[in-house]
Amino acid sequence: AAVVAGTVQSLTEVDTFQPSERKKLLGFMIATFPTIVPSLSPASKEEVMVRVEALARDSRYKDLQPGLNELLLALQTATSQPSAN
């Protein structure tokens, strides 16, 4: 859960990472988070969803909003599926 939260936080690090690096990271998140997040605890899942949704609505991250919206939709779909565990 800490790695997932830290990765989401990295998207906000505009002084540390170039826009291209943050977009690339977001691409990796879109590819992997829908598999990872459903296995987190309910509280951790909720935290990730809230943070991603907040970022997607935040105008400071306009350059990432299409990818953030894609990630949010993928996470909503993945977390609404019955667990395979």
Coordinates of C-alpha atoms in Angstrom, one line a residue:
A1 CA 0.0 0.0 0.0
A2 CA 2.9 2.4 0.8
V3 CA 4.4 1.9 -2.6
V4 CA 1.1 2.6 -4.4
A5 CA 0.5 5.7 -2.2
G6 CA 4.1 6.9 -2.9
T7 CA 3.7 6.4 -6.6
V8 CA 0.5 8.4 -6.6
Q9 CA 2.3 11.1 -4.6
S10 CA 5.1 11.2 -7.2
L11 CA 2.7 12.5 -9.8
T12 CA 2.4 15.7 -7.7
E13 CA 6.2 16.3 -7.5
V14 CA 6.4 18.9 -10.3
D15 CA 9.6 20.3 -9.0
T16 CA 11.3 16.9 -8.9
F17 CA 10.1 15.2 -12.1
Q18 CA 9.8 16.4 -15.6
P19 CA 6.3 16.3 -17.2
S20 CA 7.5 13.6 -19.6
E21 CA 8.6 11.5 -16.6
R22 CA 5.3 12.0 -14.7
K23 CA 3.4 11.0 -17.9
K24 CA 5.5 7.9 -18.3
L25 CA 5.0 6.9 -14.6
L26 CA 1.2 7.5 -15.1
G27 CA 1.3 5.1 -18.1
F28 CA 2.9 2.4 -15.8
M29 CA 0.3 3.1 -13.2
I30 CA -2.5 2.6 -15.8
A31 CA -0.9 -0.7 -16.8
T32 CA -0.3 -2.1 -13.3
F33 CA -2.6 -0.5 -10.7
P34 CA -5.8 -2.2 -11.8
T35 CA -4.2 -5.5 -10.9
I36 CA -2.5 -4.3 -7.7
V37 CA -5.1 -2.0 -6.1
P38 CA -8.0 -4.6 -5.8
S39 CA -5.7 -6.7 -3.6
L40 CA -5.1 -3.9 -1.1
S41 CA -7.1 -3.5 2.2
P42 CA -10.4 -1.7 1.9
A43 CA -9.0 1.4 3.6
S44 CA -6.0 1.4 1.3
K45 CA -8.2 1.0 -1.8
E46 CA -10.3 3.9 -0.7
E47 CA -7.3 6.1 -0.1
V48 CA -5.9 5.4 -3.6
M49 CA -9.3 6.0 -5.2
V50 CA -9.8 9.3 -3.3
R51 CA -6.2 10.5 -4.1
V52 CA -6.4 9.7 -7.8
E53 CA -9.9 11.3 -8.1
A54 CA -8.6 14.4 -6.4
L55 CA -5.6 14.6 -8.8
A56 CA -7.9 14.1 -11.8
R57 CA -10.0 17.1 -10.7
D58 CA -7.0 19.3 -9.8
S59 CA -6.3 21.9 -12.5
R60 CA -2.6 22.0 -11.5
Y61 CA -2.2 18.6 -13.1
K62 CA -4.0 19.5 -16.4
D63 CA -1.3 17.8 -18.4
L64 CA -2.0 14.5 -16.6
Q65 CA -5.8 14.7 -16.5
P66 CA -6.5 12.5 -19.5
G67 CA -4.3 9.7 -18.1
L68 CA -5.6 10.3 -14.5
N69 CA -9.2 9.9 -15.8
E70 CA -8.2 6.7 -17.6
L71 CA -6.5 5.4 -14.4
L72 CA -9.5 6.3 -12.3
L73 CA -11.9 4.5 -14.7
A74 CA -9.6 1.5 -14.8
L75 CA -9.5 1.4 -11.0
Q76 CA -13.2 1.8 -10.6
T77 CA -13.7 -1.1 -13.0
A78 CA -11.1 -3.3 -11.3
T79 CA -12.3 -2.6 -7.8
S80 CA -15.9 -3.3 -8.7
Q81 CA -15.1 -6.8 -9.9
P82 CA -15.4 -9.8 -7.5
S83 CA -12.1 -10.8 -6.0
A84 CA -10.4 -13.7 -7.6
N85 CA -8.6 -14.6 -4.3

